[in-house]
Short mmCIF file of C-alpha atoms in Angstrom, two decimals:
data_model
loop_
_atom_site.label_atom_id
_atom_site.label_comp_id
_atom_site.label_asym_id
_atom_site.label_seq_id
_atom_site.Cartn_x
_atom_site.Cartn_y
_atom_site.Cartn_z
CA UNK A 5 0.00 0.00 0.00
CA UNK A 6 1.61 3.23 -0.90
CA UNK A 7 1.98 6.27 1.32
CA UNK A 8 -1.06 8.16 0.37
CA UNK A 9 -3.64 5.93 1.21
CA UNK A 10 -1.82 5.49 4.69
CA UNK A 11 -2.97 8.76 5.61
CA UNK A 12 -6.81 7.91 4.71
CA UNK A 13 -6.70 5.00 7.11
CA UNK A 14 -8.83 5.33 10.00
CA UNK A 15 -11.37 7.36 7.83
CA UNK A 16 -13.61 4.50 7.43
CA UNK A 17 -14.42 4.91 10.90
CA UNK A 18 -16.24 8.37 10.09
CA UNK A 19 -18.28 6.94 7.37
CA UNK A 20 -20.11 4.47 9.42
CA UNK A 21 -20.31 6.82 11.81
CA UNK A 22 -22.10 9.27 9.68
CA UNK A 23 -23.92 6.37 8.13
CA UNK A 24 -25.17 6.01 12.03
CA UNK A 25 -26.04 9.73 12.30
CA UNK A 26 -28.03 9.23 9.01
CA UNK A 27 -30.25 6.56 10.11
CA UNK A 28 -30.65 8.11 13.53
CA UNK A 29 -30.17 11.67 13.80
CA UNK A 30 -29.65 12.50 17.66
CA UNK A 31 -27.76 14.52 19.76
CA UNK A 32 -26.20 11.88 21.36
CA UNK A 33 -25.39 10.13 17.85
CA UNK A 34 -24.04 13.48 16.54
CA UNK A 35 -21.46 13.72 19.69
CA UNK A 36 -20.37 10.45 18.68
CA UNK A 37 -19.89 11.58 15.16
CA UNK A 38 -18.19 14.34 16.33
CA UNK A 39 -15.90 12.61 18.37
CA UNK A 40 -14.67 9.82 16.14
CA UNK A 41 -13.95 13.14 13.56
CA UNK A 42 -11.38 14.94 16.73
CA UNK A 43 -9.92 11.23 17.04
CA UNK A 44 -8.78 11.10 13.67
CA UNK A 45 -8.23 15.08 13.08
CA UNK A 46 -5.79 14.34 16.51
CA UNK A 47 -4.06 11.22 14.76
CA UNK A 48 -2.89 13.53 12.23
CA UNK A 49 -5.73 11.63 10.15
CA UNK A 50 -6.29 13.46 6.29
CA UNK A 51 -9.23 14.16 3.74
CA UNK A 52 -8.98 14.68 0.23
CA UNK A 53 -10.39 17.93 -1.13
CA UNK A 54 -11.07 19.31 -4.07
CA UNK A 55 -9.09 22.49 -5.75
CA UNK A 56 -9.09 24.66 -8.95
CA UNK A 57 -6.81 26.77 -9.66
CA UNK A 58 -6.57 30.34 -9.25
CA UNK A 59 -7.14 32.95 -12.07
CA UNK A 60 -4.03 34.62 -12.08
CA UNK A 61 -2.01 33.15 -9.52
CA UNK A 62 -0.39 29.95 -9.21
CA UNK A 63 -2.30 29.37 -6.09
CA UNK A 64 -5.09 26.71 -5.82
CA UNK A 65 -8.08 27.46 -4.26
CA UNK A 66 -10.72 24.74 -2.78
CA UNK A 67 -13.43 24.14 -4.44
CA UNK A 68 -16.30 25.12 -2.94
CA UNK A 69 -20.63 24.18 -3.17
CA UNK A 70 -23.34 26.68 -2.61
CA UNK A 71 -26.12 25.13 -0.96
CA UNK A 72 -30.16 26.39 -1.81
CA UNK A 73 -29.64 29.24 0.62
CA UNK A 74 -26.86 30.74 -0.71
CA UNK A 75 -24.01 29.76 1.09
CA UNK A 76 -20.58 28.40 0.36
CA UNK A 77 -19.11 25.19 1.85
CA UNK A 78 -15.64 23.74 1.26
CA UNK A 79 -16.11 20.27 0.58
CA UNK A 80 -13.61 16.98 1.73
CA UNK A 81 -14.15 13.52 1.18
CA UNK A 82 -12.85 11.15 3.88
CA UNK A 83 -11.63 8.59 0.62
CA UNK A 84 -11.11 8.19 -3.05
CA UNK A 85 -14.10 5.72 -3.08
CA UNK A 86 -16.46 8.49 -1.80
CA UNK A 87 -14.99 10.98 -4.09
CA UNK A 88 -15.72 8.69 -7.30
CA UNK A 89 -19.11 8.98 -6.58
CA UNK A 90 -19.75 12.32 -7.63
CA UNK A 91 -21.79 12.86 -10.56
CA UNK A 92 -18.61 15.11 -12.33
CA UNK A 93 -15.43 13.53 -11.11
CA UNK A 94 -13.07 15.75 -9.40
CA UNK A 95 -10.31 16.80 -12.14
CA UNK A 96 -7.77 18.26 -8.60
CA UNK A 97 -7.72 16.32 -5.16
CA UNK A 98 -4.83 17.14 -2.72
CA UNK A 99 -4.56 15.60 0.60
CA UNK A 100 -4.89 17.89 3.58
CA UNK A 101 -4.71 17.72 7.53
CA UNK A 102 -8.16 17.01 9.05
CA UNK A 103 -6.77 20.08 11.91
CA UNK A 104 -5.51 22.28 9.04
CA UNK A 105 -8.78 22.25 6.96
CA UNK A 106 -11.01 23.22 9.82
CA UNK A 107 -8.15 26.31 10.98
CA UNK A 108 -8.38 27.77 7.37
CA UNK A 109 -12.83 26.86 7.72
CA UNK A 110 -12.81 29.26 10.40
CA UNK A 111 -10.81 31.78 9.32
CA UNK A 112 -12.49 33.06 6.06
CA UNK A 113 -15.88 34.70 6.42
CA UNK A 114 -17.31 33.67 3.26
CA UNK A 115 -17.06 29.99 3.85
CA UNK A 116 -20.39 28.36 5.91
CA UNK A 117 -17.75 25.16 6.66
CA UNK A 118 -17.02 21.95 5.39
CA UNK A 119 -19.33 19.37 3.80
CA UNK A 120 -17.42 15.96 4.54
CA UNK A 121 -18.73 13.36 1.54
CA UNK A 122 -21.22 15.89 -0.51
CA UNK A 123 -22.49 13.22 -3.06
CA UNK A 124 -22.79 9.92 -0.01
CA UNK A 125 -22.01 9.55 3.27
CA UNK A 126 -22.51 13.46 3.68
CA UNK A 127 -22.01 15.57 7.28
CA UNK A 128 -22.39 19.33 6.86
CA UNK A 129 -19.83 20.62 9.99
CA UNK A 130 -20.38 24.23 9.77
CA UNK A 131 -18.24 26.64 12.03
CA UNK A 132 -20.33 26.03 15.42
CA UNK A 133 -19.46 21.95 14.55
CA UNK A 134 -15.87 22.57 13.83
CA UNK A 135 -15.09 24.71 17.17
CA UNK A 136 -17.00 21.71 19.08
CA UNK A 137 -14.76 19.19 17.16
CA UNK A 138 -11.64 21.51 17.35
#
């Protein structure tokens, strides 16, 4: 197995746990969601997200999805499975630090938060869910 997926390792554990969350949406089942997230975002776990790059610049920018009310989410996928199953594939993935993603989430104001798994296995964390998690 080569280095890259290493990083994705653990990651499995927040699908079923957001599978969980989706068949029984409580407070109690969102904690635990929450909690296996900080577990892996504190073993230096990773996500893949999505970037384009920047007109102008040679800085990439994540992609981002505007939900029906207007507002703009980065989006992460916790593997490449979950990622394939997107109606358009992703053309630009990089890896990122669970920790590092949610930093730069709360740090620009135009950004709601992250949607983990848009097209499956999907958890909206927006800022209020990151602070709990961070």
């Amino acid at each position: 197995m080569d280095r890259q997926d290493e990083t994705l390792q653990g990651n499995e554990k927040i699908e079923v746990a957001i599978q969980a969350l989706q068949k029984e949406a409580t407070q109690e089942q969102l904690a635990h969601t929450l909690t296996v997230i900080r577990r892996r975002m504190k073993d230096s776990g990773q996500v893949i997200v999505a970037v384009e790059p920047s007109i102008g610049t040679t800085q990439m920018n994540l992609k981002t999805l505007q939900t029906s009310d207007g507002a703009n989410w980065w989006y992460a996928f916790t593997s490449f499975n979950e990622e394939m199953k997107g109606a358009d594939s992703v053309k630009s993935t990089f890896l990122v630090d669970i920790d590092k993603l949610f930093d730069a989430a709360l740090t620009v104001p135009e950004i709601k938060g992250v949607i983990l798994n848009p097209w499956n296995r999907t958890l909206m964390l927006d800022k209020g869910l990151i602070r709990i998690i961070k």
